[in-house]
Structure formats: C-alpha cells, structure tokens
C-alpha cells in the first residue's frame, strides 16, 4: 500500500494527535441535503448498550494468528447470520474506465472496485459494539480481519437520524485491515475512530447511518483502498474539531448523498476540520462530494477525483464542494452558502476543475 499525496498538503497529514472525544452530533431529522451532522461521535451503542466485547479473550485479539472476529457478550460466540439483505450490494461496479476530455486514469495505487467474497460465509452479526483496543491498552495496533464480514444487531432504522449501534469502536493508533462491514441494519453506525486511525481495505456493503466517523479532536482518520456503497446520506462523518483531518485515498464510493460532511449542528460545534481526497472514484452522487463549514475554518482539498460520466460544468452536476454556515446546539439550522453551488479555489474549497476527471 502506498500513500502519495501532493506536497502542497503534506503538512495536513501530520495534523493532530488524539484529543478529547467530541460530544454527540445531532441530526434533528436531517435530510440528505440539509447539511446536518448525523452520527453520534461517542460511538457507544444506543439504549444504554455502551458495553463492549473488549475484555480478556474477546474480539480485540486478532491479527497474525488471532481471530479478531470473535465477539458477542462476554466473549461468547455471536450468532452467524446474513447481513440484513445486504449481500446484494457486495459486488461494486466493474465498468472499465475510459478517460473523457481532459481526463486521465487514476494513479497506480491499489483502487479496488469489487468487494471481496467474505471469508466467513454469510457473515457474523454481533450482539454489541466491539472495541478494538490499541497495544498500550492491552490490544494491538493492527487488526487484520482476513475479509470477514461483521455486523451488529442494530434495530434502529438506518434513516432515522440517531440511535444506531456502532459496529466497531477503534482506539487511537489502530489500523483496521481487510474487513467487510455487513450491509443494511447490521451496518449500524459503522466504525467510529476515537483517535488517529487507519481503515485499509475496509468495505461497506450498504451503509446504514455512516460508514465511519472521525470523533476525536485533533485526530486523523485515514481511509485507503476501500469501498463504500449505498449511503442514503453521508458516507464519512466528521465530528471532531481542533484541526482534525479525514483523508480518503485510492477508494471507490458509489450511490451516496455526501462522501464527507463536517458536522453542521454538533453540541459545542466548531472547527477547523479538514478533508483530503486523492485518487478516488465516485458515481451516483446524490447531493455533493463534500460539505464544509466556512464559518468554522474547514478546508477541503481534492486531487485526482474521478467522476463517473464526468462533471457537467453547465449544470454543476454532480456538486463537488459545497460551503455551509454551521450552527451549534440546535441554535438555528445549518445553511448552504452560494445557493449550494460548487465552489472552486476558495479558502474552504481548495479544489480546481482540472482535478475533476471523467471515467
């Protein structure tokens, strides 16, 4: 695996160590186009189910020679089940890409287009959130799941704003590799990073609330060589403040509302928050690739974004980077600026049309 980001924003890669966890971000019944944050940044399960299978002999043992998918309450075996009908979304588009005018093929890095066949058959649905502890806290710094499919017995509707169970809560410094998050209800609130984290070759069959959430002030959440499909609203939620950064590279994201959104109405909301996208393919963009809060100093840096069918400049479709005026503590509503039009080469939207390619 290779991370190659342009030198112009290399410094952003170094932003932040883990800070304090951000207070929950309220959706307030947000639609796919209202700019509200949606996922609870605490990462705990709803209804008081904040306990995790992180005690001795639990789901946090894994990697080489281990089994990071052993979970369930008290380390017991979780039931095996299909992923809430999510199997139909396992295979992503395999269309051969072709460059349009001014377009070019993505870089040579590993850019997967098809979710692997799960190594554990129909998958495993766990009873509660699994905490992946780092080595300093008795776990390990790298968890390799060998393409196992895992979900959680979430019962909250995916489009009902808040309350979905988190599948994995990831501690500071942990890398998660070769993992398939089950689709539909079992996908719950996906993965919540509680500090710096790397999600490498992670696949979301059918995003429920969010695929992953950056929730620790000053932290960096990296997503590399990954696939996320079918998000009615956000794919990656960014609640953390204090110069925190989300980096998405060498990935394929399809059929979604927003690829990334800086929280529009979090408790004690603020910023700045930063997004870096490089060598990413997208298709089926319903709202915009990114939504950033101008009034909190957010930045969006995009290079080598490959859009299925290309970007239509005349109609501004799909929208690439939208600027918002965010609010805090439900004091009003987050508002799109500039009529919601894509912004280019601004202090917030650091993206040029030349960096939007056709495939």
Short mmCIF file of C-alpha atoms in Angstrom, two decimals, residues 30-250:
data_model
loop_
_atom_site.label_atom_id
_atom_site.label_comp_id
_atom_site.label_asym_id
_atom_site.label_seq_id
_atom_site.Cartn_x
_atom_site.Cartn_y
_atom_site.Cartn_z
CA UNK A 30 -31.89 15.82 8.72
CA UNK A 31 -32.48 15.01 5.08
CA UNK A 32 -29.76 14.19 2.60
CA UNK A 33 -29.42 17.83 1.61
CA UNK A 34 -29.68 19.87 4.80
CA UNK A 35 -26.06 19.86 5.87
CA UNK A 36 -26.70 18.47 9.32
CA UNK A 37 -24.31 16.18 11.10
CA UNK A 38 -25.75 12.82 11.85
CA UNK A 39 -23.68 10.30 13.71
CA UNK A 40 -23.10 10.13 17.43
CA UNK A 41 -19.42 10.76 17.95
CA UNK A 42 -19.28 8.85 21.23
CA UNK A 43 -19.52 5.60 19.28
CA UNK A 44 -21.42 3.86 22.05
CA UNK A 45 -24.43 1.73 21.30
CA UNK A 46 -27.86 3.19 21.80
CA UNK A 47 -30.27 2.47 24.60
CA UNK A 48 -27.52 2.09 27.18
CA UNK A 49 -25.78 -0.66 25.26
CA UNK A 50 -22.40 1.02 25.55
CA UNK A 51 -20.66 -2.06 26.91
CA UNK A 52 -18.25 -3.73 24.53
CA UNK A 53 -16.69 -7.09 23.97
CA UNK A 54 -13.24 -5.83 24.89
CA UNK A 55 -12.35 -7.91 27.94
CA UNK A 56 -9.79 -10.69 28.03
CA UNK A 57 -10.33 -13.28 25.35
CA UNK A 58 -12.71 -11.06 23.42
CA UNK A 59 -12.97 -9.55 19.99
CA UNK A 60 -9.88 -7.42 20.34
CA UNK A 61 -7.49 -10.32 19.96
CA UNK A 62 -6.58 -10.93 16.40
CA UNK A 63 -4.14 -10.07 13.65
CA UNK A 64 -1.49 -12.65 13.00
CA UNK A 65 -2.54 -15.96 14.40
CA UNK A 66 -5.57 -14.44 16.08
CA UNK A 67 -9.30 -14.16 15.42
CA UNK A 68 -10.43 -10.54 15.61
CA UNK A 69 -13.99 -11.54 14.76
CA UNK A 70 -14.65 -13.47 17.96
CA UNK A 71 -17.19 -11.36 19.77
CA UNK A 72 -20.53 -11.30 21.49
CA UNK A 73 -21.30 -10.52 25.10
CA UNK A 74 -18.59 -11.62 27.49
CA UNK A 75 -16.54 -13.06 24.66
CA UNK A 76 -19.21 -15.61 23.80
CA UNK A 77 -19.85 -16.68 20.24
CA UNK A 78 -22.04 -14.34 18.28
CA UNK A 79 -24.72 -15.76 16.07
CA UNK A 80 -23.97 -16.21 12.41
CA UNK A 81 -26.42 -14.52 10.08
CA UNK A 82 -26.68 -12.88 6.73
CA UNK A 83 -26.27 -9.14 6.65
CA UNK A 84 -29.84 -7.95 6.62
CA UNK A 85 -30.24 -8.42 2.94
CA UNK A 86 -27.03 -6.52 2.27
CA UNK A 87 -25.46 -9.30 0.22
CA UNK A 88 -26.97 -7.95 -2.98
CA UNK A 89 -24.69 -4.92 -2.74
CA UNK A 90 -21.49 -6.88 -2.22
CA UNK A 91 -20.34 -6.51 -5.81
CA UNK A 92 -19.49 -2.99 -6.88
CA UNK A 93 -19.38 -1.69 -10.41
CA UNK A 94 -16.75 -3.30 -12.60
CA UNK A 95 -17.15 -0.95 -15.55
CA UNK A 96 -13.93 -0.46 -17.45
CA UNK A 97 -12.95 3.17 -17.10
CA UNK A 98 -12.30 5.46 -20.01
CA UNK A 99 -10.99 8.98 -19.97
CA UNK A 100 -13.07 11.87 -21.21
CA UNK A 101 -11.79 15.17 -22.47
CA UNK A 102 -9.00 16.27 -20.20
CA UNK A 103 -9.41 13.13 -18.11
CA UNK A 104 -6.86 10.61 -17.05
CA UNK A 105 -6.73 7.24 -15.38
CA UNK A 106 -6.22 7.11 -11.60
CA UNK A 107 -2.77 6.71 -10.15
CA UNK A 108 -1.23 3.25 -9.93
CA UNK A 109 -2.19 2.66 -6.32
CA UNK A 110 -4.50 -0.14 -5.28
CA UNK A 111 -8.01 1.06 -6.10
CA UNK A 112 -10.49 -1.79 -5.54
CA UNK A 113 -13.75 -1.83 -7.45
CA UNK A 114 -15.31 -5.07 -6.18
CA UNK A 115 -15.94 -6.08 -2.57
CA UNK A 116 -14.22 -9.41 -1.86
CA UNK A 117 -16.20 -12.55 -1.12
CA UNK A 118 -16.46 -12.82 2.69
CA UNK A 119 -14.13 -15.41 4.16
CA UNK A 120 -16.75 -16.29 6.81
CA UNK A 121 -19.64 -17.08 4.51
CA UNK A 122 -22.88 -15.30 5.37
CA UNK A 123 -21.09 -13.25 7.99
CA UNK A 124 -21.33 -12.69 11.73
CA UNK A 125 -23.81 -10.43 13.49
CA UNK A 126 -22.58 -9.43 16.93
CA UNK A 127 -24.71 -8.55 19.90
CA UNK A 128 -22.93 -5.33 20.78
CA UNK A 129 -20.26 -2.83 19.75
CA UNK A 130 -16.75 -4.28 19.53
CA UNK A 131 -13.89 -2.15 20.83
CA UNK A 132 -10.55 -2.56 19.10
CA UNK A 133 -8.05 -1.62 21.80
CA UNK A 134 -4.56 -0.43 20.94
CA UNK A 135 -1.41 -2.14 22.13
CA UNK A 136 -0.94 0.30 25.00
CA UNK A 137 -4.35 -0.73 26.37
CA UNK A 138 -3.85 -4.47 26.04
CA UNK A 139 -4.91 -4.90 22.43
CA UNK A 140 -2.85 -4.48 19.28
CA UNK A 141 -2.13 -1.77 16.78
CA UNK A 142 -3.09 -3.71 13.63
CA UNK A 143 -6.21 -5.85 13.23
CA UNK A 144 -6.35 -7.92 10.05
CA UNK A 145 -9.80 -9.47 9.60
CA UNK A 146 -8.94 -11.53 6.51
CA UNK A 147 -12.06 -10.23 4.68
CA UNK A 148 -14.53 -11.43 7.30
CA UNK A 149 -17.96 -9.81 7.18
CA UNK A 150 -19.20 -8.48 10.50
CA UNK A 151 -22.24 -6.51 11.62
CA UNK A 152 -24.13 -5.74 14.82
CA UNK A 153 -27.72 -6.45 15.85
CA UNK A 154 -28.78 -2.85 15.35
CA UNK A 155 -32.53 -2.31 15.44
CA UNK A 156 -32.73 1.46 14.82
CA UNK A 157 -33.83 2.37 11.33
CA UNK A 158 -30.94 3.45 9.11
CA UNK A 159 -32.72 6.63 8.02
CA UNK A 160 -33.99 7.61 11.47
CA UNK A 161 -31.25 10.07 12.36
CA UNK A 162 -29.66 8.79 15.56
CA UNK A 163 -29.52 5.70 17.77
CA UNK A 164 -27.88 3.11 15.53
CA UNK A 165 -25.38 0.81 17.18
CA UNK A 166 -21.74 1.21 16.25
CA UNK A 167 -20.17 -1.94 14.83
CA UNK A 168 -16.54 -1.16 15.75
CA UNK A 169 -15.10 1.49 18.03
CA UNK A 170 -11.42 1.98 17.21
CA UNK A 171 -8.92 3.30 19.73
CA UNK A 172 -6.11 5.75 18.98
CA UNK A 173 -3.35 4.44 16.74
CA UNK A 174 -5.17 1.34 15.49
CA UNK A 175 -5.16 0.14 11.88
CA UNK A 176 -8.08 -1.99 10.65
CA UNK A 177 -7.45 -4.10 7.54
CA UNK A 178 -9.40 -6.39 5.23
CA UNK A 179 -12.80 -6.03 6.89
CA UNK A 180 -16.28 -6.12 5.38
CA UNK A 181 -19.00 -4.24 7.30
CA UNK A 182 -22.32 -6.01 6.77
CA UNK A 183 -24.97 -4.10 4.88
CA UNK A 184 -28.36 -2.74 5.86
CA UNK A 185 -29.44 -2.62 9.51
CA UNK A 186 -26.46 -4.74 10.54
CA UNK A 187 -24.16 -1.94 9.33
CA UNK A 188 -25.48 0.35 12.08
CA UNK A 189 -23.26 3.34 12.75
CA UNK A 190 -20.30 1.64 11.10
CA UNK A 191 -16.85 2.42 12.51
CA UNK A 192 -16.12 5.21 14.98
CA UNK A 193 -12.50 6.30 15.39
CA UNK A 194 -11.65 7.58 18.87
CA UNK A 195 -8.24 8.89 17.85
CA UNK A 196 -5.85 8.55 14.94
CA UNK A 197 -6.89 5.52 12.90
CA UNK A 198 -6.33 3.88 9.53
CA UNK A 199 -9.03 1.92 7.70
CA UNK A 200 -7.26 -0.02 4.96
CA UNK A 201 -9.14 -2.26 2.53
CA UNK A 202 -12.35 -1.85 4.51
CA UNK A 203 -15.60 -2.44 2.63
CA UNK A 204 -19.13 -1.27 3.41
CA UNK A 205 -21.76 -3.30 1.53
CA UNK A 206 -24.68 -0.97 2.21
CA UNK A 207 -24.04 2.00 4.51
CA UNK A 208 -26.67 2.33 7.25
CA UNK A 209 -26.16 5.64 9.12
CA UNK A 210 -22.49 6.38 8.38
CA UNK A 211 -19.60 4.24 7.17
CA UNK A 212 -17.04 5.82 9.52
CA UNK A 213 -16.88 8.78 11.89
CA UNK A 214 -13.91 10.93 12.91
CA UNK A 215 -14.74 11.72 16.52
CA UNK A 216 -11.56 12.76 18.40
CA UNK A 217 -10.43 16.39 18.39
CA UNK A 218 -7.15 16.82 16.54
CA UNK A 219 -7.15 13.26 15.20
CA UNK A 220 -6.57 11.98 11.67
CA UNK A 221 -8.81 9.29 10.17
CA UNK A 222 -7.34 7.69 7.05
CA UNK A 223 -9.39 5.59 4.63
CA UNK A 224 -7.35 3.85 1.95
CA UNK A 225 -8.12 1.32 -0.80
CA UNK A 226 -11.69 0.94 0.42
CA UNK A 227 -15.22 0.69 -0.99
CA UNK A 228 -18.44 2.18 0.39
CA UNK A 229 -21.81 1.64 -1.30
CA UNK A 230 -25.42 2.82 -0.98
CA UNK A 231 -25.42 5.61 1.63
CA UNK A 232 -28.72 7.49 1.67
CA UNK A 233 -26.91 10.44 3.25
CA UNK A 234 -23.30 10.71 4.45
CA UNK A 235 -20.54 8.16 3.95
CA UNK A 236 -17.87 9.68 6.23
CA UNK A 237 -18.99 11.89 9.11
CA UNK A 238 -16.56 14.36 10.68
CA UNK A 239 -17.49 15.48 14.18
CA UNK A 240 -14.03 16.07 15.67
CA UNK A 241 -12.71 19.63 15.87
CA UNK A 242 -9.31 21.13 16.61
CA UNK A 243 -7.64 20.71 13.24
CA UNK A 244 -8.77 17.11 12.85
CA UNK A 245 -8.40 15.57 9.39
CA UNK A 246 -10.12 12.93 7.27
CA UNK A 247 -8.08 11.50 4.38
CA UNK A 248 -9.64 9.35 1.65
CA UNK A 249 -7.31 7.83 -0.95
CA UNK A 250 -7.39 5.13 -3.64
#
